[in-house]
PDB file of C-alpha atoms and ligand atoms in Angstrom:
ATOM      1  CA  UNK A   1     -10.030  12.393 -15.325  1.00 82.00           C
ATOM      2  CA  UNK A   2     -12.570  12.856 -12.290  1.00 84.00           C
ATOM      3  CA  UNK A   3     -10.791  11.390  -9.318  1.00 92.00           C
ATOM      4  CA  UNK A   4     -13.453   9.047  -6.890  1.00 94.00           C
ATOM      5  CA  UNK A   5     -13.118  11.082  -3.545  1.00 96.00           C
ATOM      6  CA  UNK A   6     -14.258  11.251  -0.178  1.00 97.00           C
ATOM      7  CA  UNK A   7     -12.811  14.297   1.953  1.00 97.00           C
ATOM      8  CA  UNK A   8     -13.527  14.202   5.655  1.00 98.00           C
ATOM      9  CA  UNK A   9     -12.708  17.775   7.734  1.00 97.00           C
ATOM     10  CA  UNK A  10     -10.568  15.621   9.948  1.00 97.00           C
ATOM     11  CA  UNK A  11      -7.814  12.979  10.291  1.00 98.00           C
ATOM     12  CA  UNK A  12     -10.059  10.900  12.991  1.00 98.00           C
ATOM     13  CA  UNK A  13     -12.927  10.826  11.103  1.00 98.00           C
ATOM     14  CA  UNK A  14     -11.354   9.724   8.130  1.00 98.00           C
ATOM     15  CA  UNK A  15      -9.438   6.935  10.347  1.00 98.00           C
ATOM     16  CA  UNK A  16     -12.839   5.682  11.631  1.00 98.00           C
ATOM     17  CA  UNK A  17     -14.689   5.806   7.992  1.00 98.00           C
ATOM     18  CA  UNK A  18     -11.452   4.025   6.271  1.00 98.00           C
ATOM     19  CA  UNK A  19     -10.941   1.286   9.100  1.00 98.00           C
ATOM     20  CA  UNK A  20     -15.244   0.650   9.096  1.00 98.00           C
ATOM     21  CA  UNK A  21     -14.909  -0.032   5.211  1.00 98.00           C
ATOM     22  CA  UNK A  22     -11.552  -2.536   5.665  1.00 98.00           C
ATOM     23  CA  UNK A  23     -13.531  -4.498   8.282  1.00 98.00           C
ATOM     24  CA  UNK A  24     -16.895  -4.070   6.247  1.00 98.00           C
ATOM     25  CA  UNK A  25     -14.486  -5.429   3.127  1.00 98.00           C
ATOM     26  CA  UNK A  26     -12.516  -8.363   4.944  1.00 98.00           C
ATOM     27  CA  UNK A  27     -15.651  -9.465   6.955  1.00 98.00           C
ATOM     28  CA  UNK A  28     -17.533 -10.510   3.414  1.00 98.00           C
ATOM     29  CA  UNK A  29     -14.636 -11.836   1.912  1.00 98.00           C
ATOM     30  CA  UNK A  30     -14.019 -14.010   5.349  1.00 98.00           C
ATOM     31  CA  UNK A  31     -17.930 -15.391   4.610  1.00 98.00           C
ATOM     32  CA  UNK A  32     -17.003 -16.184   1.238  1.00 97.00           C
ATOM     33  CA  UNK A  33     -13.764 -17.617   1.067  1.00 97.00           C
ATOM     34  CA  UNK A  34     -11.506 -19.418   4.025  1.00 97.00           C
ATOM     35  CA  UNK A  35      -8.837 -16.511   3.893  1.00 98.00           C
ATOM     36  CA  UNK A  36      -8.923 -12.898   3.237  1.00 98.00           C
ATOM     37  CA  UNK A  37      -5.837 -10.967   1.663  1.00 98.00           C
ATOM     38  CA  UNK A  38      -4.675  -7.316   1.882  1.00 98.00           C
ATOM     39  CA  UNK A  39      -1.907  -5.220   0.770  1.00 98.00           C
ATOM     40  CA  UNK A  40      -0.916  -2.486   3.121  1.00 98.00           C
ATOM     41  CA  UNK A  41       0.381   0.610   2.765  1.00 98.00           C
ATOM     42  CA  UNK A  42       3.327   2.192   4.878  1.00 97.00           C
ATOM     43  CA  UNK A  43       4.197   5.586   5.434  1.00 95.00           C
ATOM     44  CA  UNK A  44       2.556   7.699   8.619  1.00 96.00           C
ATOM     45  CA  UNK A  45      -1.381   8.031   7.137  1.00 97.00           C
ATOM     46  CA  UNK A  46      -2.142   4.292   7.426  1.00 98.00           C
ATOM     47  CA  UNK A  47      -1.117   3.580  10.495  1.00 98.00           C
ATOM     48  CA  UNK A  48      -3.423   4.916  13.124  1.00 98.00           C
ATOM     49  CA  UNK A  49      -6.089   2.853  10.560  1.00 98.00           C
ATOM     50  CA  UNK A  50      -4.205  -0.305  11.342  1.00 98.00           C
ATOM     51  CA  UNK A  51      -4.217   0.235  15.347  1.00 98.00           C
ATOM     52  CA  UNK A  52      -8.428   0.837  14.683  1.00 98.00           C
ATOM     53  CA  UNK A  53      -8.594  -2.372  12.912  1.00 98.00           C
ATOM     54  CA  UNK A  54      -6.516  -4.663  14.996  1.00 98.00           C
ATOM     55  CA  UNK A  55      -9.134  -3.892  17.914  1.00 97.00           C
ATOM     56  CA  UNK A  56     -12.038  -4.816  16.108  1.00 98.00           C
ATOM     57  CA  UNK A  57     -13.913  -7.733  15.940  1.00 97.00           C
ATOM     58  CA  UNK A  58     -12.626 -10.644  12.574  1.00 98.00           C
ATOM     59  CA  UNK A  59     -11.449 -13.722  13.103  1.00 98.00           C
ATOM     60  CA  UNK A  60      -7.915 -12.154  12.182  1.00 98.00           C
ATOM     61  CA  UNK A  61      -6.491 -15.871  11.844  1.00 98.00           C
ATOM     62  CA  UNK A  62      -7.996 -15.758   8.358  1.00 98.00           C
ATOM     63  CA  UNK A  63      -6.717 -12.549   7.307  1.00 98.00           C
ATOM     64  CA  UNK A  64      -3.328 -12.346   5.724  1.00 98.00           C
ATOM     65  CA  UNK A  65      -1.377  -9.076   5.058  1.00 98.00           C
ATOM     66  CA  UNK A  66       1.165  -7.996   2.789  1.00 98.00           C
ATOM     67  CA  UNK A  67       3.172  -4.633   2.691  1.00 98.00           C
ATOM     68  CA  UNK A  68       2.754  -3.096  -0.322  1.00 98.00           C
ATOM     69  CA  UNK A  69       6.439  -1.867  -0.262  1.00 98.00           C
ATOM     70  CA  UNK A  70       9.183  -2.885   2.097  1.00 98.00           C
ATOM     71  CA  UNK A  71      12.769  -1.217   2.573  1.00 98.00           C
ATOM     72  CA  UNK A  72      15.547  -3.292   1.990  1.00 98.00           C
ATOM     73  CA  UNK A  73      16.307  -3.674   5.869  1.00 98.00           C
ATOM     74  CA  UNK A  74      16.325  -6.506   8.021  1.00 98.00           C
ATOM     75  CA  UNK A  75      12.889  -7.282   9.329  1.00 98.00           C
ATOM     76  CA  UNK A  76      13.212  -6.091  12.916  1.00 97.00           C
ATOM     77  CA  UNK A  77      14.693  -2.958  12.016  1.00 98.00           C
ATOM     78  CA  UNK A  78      13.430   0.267  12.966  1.00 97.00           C
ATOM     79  CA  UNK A  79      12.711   1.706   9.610  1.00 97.00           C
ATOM     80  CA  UNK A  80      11.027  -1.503   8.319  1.00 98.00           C
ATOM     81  CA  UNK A  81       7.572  -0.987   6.956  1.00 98.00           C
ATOM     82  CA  UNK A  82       6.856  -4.975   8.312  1.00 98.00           C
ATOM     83  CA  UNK A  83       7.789  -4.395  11.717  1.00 98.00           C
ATOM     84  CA  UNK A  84       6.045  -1.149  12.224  1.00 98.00           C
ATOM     85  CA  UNK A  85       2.712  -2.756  10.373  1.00 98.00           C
ATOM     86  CA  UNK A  86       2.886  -6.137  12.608  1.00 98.00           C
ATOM     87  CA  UNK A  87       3.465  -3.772  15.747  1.00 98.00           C
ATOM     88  CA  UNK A  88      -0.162  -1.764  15.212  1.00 98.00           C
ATOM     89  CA  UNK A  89      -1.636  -4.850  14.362  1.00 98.00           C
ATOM     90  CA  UNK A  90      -0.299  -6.592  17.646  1.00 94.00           C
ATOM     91  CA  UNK A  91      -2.816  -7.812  20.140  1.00 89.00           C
ATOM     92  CA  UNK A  92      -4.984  -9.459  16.322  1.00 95.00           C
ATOM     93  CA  UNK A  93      -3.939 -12.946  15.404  1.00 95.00           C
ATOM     94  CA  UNK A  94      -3.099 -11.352  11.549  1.00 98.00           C
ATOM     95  CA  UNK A  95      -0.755 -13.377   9.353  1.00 98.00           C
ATOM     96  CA  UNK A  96       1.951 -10.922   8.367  1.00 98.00           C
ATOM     97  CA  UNK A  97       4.031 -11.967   5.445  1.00 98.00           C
ATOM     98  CA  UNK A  98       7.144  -9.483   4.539  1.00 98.00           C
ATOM     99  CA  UNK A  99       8.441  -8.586   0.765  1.00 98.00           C
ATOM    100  CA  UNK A 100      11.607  -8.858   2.273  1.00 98.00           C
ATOM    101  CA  UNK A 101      14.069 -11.804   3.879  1.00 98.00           C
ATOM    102  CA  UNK A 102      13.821 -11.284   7.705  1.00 98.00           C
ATOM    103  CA  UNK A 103      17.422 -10.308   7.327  1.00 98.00           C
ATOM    104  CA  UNK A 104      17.751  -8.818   4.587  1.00 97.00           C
ATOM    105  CA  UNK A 105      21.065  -7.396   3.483  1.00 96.00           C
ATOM    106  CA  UNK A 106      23.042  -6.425   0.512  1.00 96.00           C
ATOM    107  CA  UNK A 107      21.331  -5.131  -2.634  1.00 97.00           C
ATOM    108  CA  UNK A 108      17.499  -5.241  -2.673  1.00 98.00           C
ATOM    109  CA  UNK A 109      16.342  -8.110  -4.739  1.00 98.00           C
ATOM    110  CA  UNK A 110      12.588  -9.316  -5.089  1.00 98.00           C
ATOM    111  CA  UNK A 111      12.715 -13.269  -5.475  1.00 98.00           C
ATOM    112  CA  UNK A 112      11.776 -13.453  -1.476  1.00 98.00           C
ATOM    113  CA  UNK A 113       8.486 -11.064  -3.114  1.00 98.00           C
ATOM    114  CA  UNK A 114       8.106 -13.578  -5.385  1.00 98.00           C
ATOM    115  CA  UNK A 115       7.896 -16.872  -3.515  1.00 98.00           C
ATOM    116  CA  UNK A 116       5.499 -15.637  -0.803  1.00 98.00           C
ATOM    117  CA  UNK A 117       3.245 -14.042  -3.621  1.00 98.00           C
ATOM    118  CA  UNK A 118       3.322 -17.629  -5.541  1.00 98.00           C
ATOM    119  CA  UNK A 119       2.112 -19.061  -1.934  1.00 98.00           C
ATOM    120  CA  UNK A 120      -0.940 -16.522  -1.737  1.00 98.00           C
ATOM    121  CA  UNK A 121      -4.186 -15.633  -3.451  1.00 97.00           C
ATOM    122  CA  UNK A 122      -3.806 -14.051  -7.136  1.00 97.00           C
ATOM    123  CA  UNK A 123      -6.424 -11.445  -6.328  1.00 98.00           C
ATOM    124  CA  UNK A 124      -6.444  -9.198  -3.207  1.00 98.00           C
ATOM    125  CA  UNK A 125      -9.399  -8.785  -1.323  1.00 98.00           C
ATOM    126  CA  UNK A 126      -8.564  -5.048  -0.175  1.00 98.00           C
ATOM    127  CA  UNK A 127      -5.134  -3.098  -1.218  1.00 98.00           C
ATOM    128  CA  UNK A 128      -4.796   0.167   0.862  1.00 98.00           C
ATOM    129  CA  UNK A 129      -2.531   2.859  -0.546  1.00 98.00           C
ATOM    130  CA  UNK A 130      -0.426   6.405   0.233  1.00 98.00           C
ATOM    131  CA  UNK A 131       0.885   8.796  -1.624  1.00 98.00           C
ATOM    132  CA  UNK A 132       4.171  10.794  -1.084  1.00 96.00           C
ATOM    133  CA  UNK A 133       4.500  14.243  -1.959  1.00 96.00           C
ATOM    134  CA  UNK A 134       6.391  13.664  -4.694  1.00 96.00           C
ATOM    135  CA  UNK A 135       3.487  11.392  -6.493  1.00 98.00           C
ATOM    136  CA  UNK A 136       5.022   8.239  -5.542  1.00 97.00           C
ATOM    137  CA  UNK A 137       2.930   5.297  -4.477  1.00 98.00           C
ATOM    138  CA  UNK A 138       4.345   1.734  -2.922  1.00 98.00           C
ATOM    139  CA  UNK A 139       7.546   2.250  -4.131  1.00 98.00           C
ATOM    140  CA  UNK A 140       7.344   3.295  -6.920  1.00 98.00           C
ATOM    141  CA  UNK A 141       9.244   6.301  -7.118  1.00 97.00           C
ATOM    142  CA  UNK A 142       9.528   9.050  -9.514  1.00 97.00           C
ATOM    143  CA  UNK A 143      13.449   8.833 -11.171  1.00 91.00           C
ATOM    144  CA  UNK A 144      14.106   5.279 -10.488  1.00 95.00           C
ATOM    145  CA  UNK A 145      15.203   3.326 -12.912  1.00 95.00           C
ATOM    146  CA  UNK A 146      12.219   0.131 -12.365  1.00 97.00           C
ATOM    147  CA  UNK A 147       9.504   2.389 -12.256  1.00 98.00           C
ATOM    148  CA  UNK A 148       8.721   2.535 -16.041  1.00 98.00           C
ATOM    149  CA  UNK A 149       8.608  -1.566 -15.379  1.00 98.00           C
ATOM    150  CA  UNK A 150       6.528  -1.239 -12.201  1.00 98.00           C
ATOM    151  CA  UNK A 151       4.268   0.671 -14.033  1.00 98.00           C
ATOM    152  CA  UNK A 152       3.896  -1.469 -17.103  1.00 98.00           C
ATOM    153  CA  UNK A 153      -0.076  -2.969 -16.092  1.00 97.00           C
ATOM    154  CA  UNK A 154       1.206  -5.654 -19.875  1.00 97.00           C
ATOM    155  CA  UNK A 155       3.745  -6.862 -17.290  1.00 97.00           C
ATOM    156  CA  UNK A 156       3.711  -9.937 -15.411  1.00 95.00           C
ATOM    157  CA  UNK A 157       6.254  -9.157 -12.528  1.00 97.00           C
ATOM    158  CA  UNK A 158       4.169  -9.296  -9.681  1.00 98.00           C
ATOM    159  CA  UNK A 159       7.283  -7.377  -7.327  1.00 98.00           C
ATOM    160  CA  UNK A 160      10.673  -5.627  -8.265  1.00 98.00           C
ATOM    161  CA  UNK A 161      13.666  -4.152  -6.618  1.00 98.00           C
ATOM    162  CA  UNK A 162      13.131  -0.068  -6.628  1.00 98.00           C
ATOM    163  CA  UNK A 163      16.679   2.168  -5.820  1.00 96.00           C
ATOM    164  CA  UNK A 164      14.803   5.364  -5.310  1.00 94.00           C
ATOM    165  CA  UNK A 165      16.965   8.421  -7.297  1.00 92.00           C
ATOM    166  CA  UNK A 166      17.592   9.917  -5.060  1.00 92.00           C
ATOM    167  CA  UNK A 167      16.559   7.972  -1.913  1.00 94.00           C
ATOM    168  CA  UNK A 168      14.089   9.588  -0.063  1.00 91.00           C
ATOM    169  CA  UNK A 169      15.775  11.270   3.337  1.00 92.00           C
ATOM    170  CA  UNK A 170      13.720  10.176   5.694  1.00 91.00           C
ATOM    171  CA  UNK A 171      13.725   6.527   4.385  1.00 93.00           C
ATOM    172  CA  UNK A 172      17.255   6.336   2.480  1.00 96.00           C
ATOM    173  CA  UNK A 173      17.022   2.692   1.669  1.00 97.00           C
ATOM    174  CA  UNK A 174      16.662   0.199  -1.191  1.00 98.00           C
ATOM    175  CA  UNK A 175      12.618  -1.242  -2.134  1.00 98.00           C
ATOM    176  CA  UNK A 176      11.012  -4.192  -2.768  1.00 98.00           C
ATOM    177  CA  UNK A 177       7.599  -3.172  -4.080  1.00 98.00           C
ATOM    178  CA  UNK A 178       4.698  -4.695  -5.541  1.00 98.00           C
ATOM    179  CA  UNK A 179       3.968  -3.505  -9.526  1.00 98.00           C
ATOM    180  CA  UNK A 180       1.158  -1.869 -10.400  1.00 98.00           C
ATOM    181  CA  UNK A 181      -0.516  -4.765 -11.926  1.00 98.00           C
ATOM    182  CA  UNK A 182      -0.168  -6.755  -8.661  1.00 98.00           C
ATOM    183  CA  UNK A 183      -1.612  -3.770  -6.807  1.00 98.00           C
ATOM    184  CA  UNK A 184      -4.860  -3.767  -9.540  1.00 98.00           C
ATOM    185  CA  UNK A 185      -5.642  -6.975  -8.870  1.00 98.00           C
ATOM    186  CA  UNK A 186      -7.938  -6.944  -6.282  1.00 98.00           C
ATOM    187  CA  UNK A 187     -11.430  -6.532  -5.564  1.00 98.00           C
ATOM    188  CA  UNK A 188     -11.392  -3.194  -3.706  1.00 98.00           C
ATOM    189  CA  UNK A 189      -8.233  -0.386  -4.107  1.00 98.00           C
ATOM    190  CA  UNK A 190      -8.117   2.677  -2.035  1.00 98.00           C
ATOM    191  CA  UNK A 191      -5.736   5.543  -1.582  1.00 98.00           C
ATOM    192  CA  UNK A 192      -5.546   7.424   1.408  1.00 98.00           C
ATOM    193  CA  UNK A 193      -4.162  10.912   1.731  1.00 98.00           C
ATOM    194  CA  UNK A 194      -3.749  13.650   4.402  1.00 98.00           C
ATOM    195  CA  UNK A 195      -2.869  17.597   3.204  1.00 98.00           C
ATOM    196  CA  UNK A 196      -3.769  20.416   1.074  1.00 98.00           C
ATOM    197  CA  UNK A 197      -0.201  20.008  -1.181  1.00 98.00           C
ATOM    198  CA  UNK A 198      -1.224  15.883  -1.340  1.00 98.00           C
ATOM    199  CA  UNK A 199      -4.640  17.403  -3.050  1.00 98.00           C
ATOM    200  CA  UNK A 200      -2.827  18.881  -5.612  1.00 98.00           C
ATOM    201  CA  UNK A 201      -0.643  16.395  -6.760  1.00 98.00           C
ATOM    202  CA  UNK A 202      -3.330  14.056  -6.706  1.00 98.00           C
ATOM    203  CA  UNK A 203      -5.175  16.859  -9.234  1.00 97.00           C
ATOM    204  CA  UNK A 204      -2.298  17.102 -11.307  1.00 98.00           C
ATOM    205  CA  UNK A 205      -1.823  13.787 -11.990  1.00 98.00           C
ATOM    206  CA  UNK A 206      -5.367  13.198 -12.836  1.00 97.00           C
ATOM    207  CA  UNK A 207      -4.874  15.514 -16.101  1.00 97.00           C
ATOM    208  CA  UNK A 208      -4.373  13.992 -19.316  1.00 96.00           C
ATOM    209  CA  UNK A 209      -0.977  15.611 -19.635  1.00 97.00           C
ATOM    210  CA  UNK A 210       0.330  14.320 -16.696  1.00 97.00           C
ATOM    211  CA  UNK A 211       3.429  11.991 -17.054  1.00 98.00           C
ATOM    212  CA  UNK A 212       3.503   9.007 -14.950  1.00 98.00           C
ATOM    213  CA  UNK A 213       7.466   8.926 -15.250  1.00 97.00           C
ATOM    214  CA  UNK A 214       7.062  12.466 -12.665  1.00 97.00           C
ATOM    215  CA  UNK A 215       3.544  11.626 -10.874  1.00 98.00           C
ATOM    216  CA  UNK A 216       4.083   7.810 -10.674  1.00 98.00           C
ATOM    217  CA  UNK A 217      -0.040   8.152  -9.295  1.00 98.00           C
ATOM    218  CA  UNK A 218      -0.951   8.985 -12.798  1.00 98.00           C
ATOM    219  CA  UNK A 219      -0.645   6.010 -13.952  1.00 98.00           C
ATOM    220  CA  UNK A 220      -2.786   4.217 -11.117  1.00 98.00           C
ATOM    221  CA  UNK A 221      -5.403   6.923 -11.754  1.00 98.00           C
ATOM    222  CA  UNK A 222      -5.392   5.745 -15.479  1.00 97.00           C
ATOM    223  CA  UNK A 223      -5.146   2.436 -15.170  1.00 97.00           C
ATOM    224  CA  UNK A 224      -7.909   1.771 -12.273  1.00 97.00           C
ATOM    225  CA  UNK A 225     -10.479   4.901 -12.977  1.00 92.00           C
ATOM    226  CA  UNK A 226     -13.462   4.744 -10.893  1.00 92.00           C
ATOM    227  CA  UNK A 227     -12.285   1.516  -9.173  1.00 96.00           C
ATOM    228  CA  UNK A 228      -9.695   3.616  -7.240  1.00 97.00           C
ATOM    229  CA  UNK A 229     -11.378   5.477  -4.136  1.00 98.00           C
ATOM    230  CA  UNK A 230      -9.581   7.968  -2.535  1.00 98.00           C
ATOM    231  CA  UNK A 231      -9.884   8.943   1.442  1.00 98.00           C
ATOM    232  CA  UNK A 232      -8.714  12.344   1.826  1.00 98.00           C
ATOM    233  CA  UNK A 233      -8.155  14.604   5.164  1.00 98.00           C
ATOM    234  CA  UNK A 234      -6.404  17.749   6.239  1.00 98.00           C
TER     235      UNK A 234
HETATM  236  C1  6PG B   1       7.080   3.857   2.466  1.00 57.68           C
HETATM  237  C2  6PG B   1       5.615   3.850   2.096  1.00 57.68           C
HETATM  238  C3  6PG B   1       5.317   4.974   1.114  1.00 57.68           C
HETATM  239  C4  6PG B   1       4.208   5.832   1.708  1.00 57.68           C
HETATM  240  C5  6PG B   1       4.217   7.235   1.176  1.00 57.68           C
HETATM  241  C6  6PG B   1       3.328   8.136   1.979  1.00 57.68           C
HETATM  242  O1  6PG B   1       7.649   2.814   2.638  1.00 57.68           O
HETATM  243  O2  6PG B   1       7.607   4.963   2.641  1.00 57.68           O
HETATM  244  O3  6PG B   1       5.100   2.644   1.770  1.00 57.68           O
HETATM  245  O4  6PG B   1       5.025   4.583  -0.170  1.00 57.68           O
HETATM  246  O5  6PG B   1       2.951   5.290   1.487  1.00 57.68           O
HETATM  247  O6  6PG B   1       5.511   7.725   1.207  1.00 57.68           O
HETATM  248  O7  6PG B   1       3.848   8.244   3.275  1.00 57.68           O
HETATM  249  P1  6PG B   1       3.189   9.162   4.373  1.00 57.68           P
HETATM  250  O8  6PG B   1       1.847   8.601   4.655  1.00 57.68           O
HETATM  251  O9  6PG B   1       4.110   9.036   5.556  1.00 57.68           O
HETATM  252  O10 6PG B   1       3.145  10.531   3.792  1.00 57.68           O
END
């Protein structure tokens, strides 16, 4: 499978081409339609393209984001992807909605998913995406026990609870992520990607051997093709 991508020599040049596209994507759908939706990524790639975007010129009011995966913490906590998404989008007027209960506790369950997703858009206008080292993308992580169900693009669960296996160390906590089907419905789908060891598992995952139940990413390659464009860096 030939993968769609863009490599920049640099980190900052890839943050300025990524943001310029987002805006490019969210300003259209804004003159077509009265809101514009997009699933973000966490993780440490996207964010510097969220602090680019919140300073640039939308009428953010209209624009509502979504994580594309949360961990199963309260809201305001430190390792929430929410918090750390509304923070580099503070100083925009952005509607931030959250996978997850603003105080979430307990085991990680995805009905709170599913009533804000039944209160927004079916189709995205722009879902941005990472990729762990491991293959993993939202949270849909290689081992756990959902991720044959996340991956399932017959499926109609929009979200489901992930328990990672095992939990990632430097995020040891619960998921709520959106499936893959959720994530392919949208009008534009990018992945975005920093590394040399990144590259690989990206190229692995594109062959037709690869199994999606090890490279979750093979099955996103599969199931969007040439619809999936891929940002890549150092
Ligand atoms: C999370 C993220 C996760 C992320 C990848 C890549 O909650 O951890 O949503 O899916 O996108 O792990 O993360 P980095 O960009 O930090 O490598």
């Amino acid at each position: 499978m030939t993968i769609n991508l863009t490599a920049f020599s640099d980190r900052t040049a890839m943050v300025e081409a990524v943001s310029d596209r987002i805006h490019h994507a969210l300003k259209s759908a804004l003159n077509e339609r009265t809101s514009a939706l997009m699933a973000l990524s966490g993780g440490s790639t996207p964010m510097p393209i969220y602090s680019r975007l919140a300073g640039m010129d939308l009428d953010w009011s209209r624009v509502i984001g979504l994580p594309s995966d949360e961990r199963w913490v309260p809201t305001d906590h430190q390792a929430s992807n929410y918090r750390e998404i509304l923070e580099r989008f503070s100083g925009s007027d952005i509607r931030l909605e959250s996978l997850v209960p603003a105080k979430a506790d307990g085991q990680a369950d995805p009905q709170h998913a599913i009533q804000v997703l039944a209160g927004l858009p079916a189709t995205f206008d722009m879902v941005l995406l990472g990729m762990g080292g491991d293959g993993h993308f939202a949270s849909l992580f290689p081992g756990s026990a959902a991720l044959a169900a996340g991956l399932d693009t017959a499926s109609h669960a929009q979200a489901l609870a992930v328990v990672p296996d095992p939990l990632p160390p430097e995020a040891p906590y619960e998921r709520v992520t959106l499936s893959l089907p959720r994530l392919l419905a949208t009008r534009q789908l990018m992945l975005v990607i920093t590394g040399q060891a990144k590259h690989e598992v990206l190229s692995q995952a594109a062959r037709p051997d690869a199994d999606p139940e090890q490279l979750p990413v093979a099955a996103l390659l599969r199931a969007a093709g040439g619809r999936l464009i891929t940002y890549w860096s150092p």
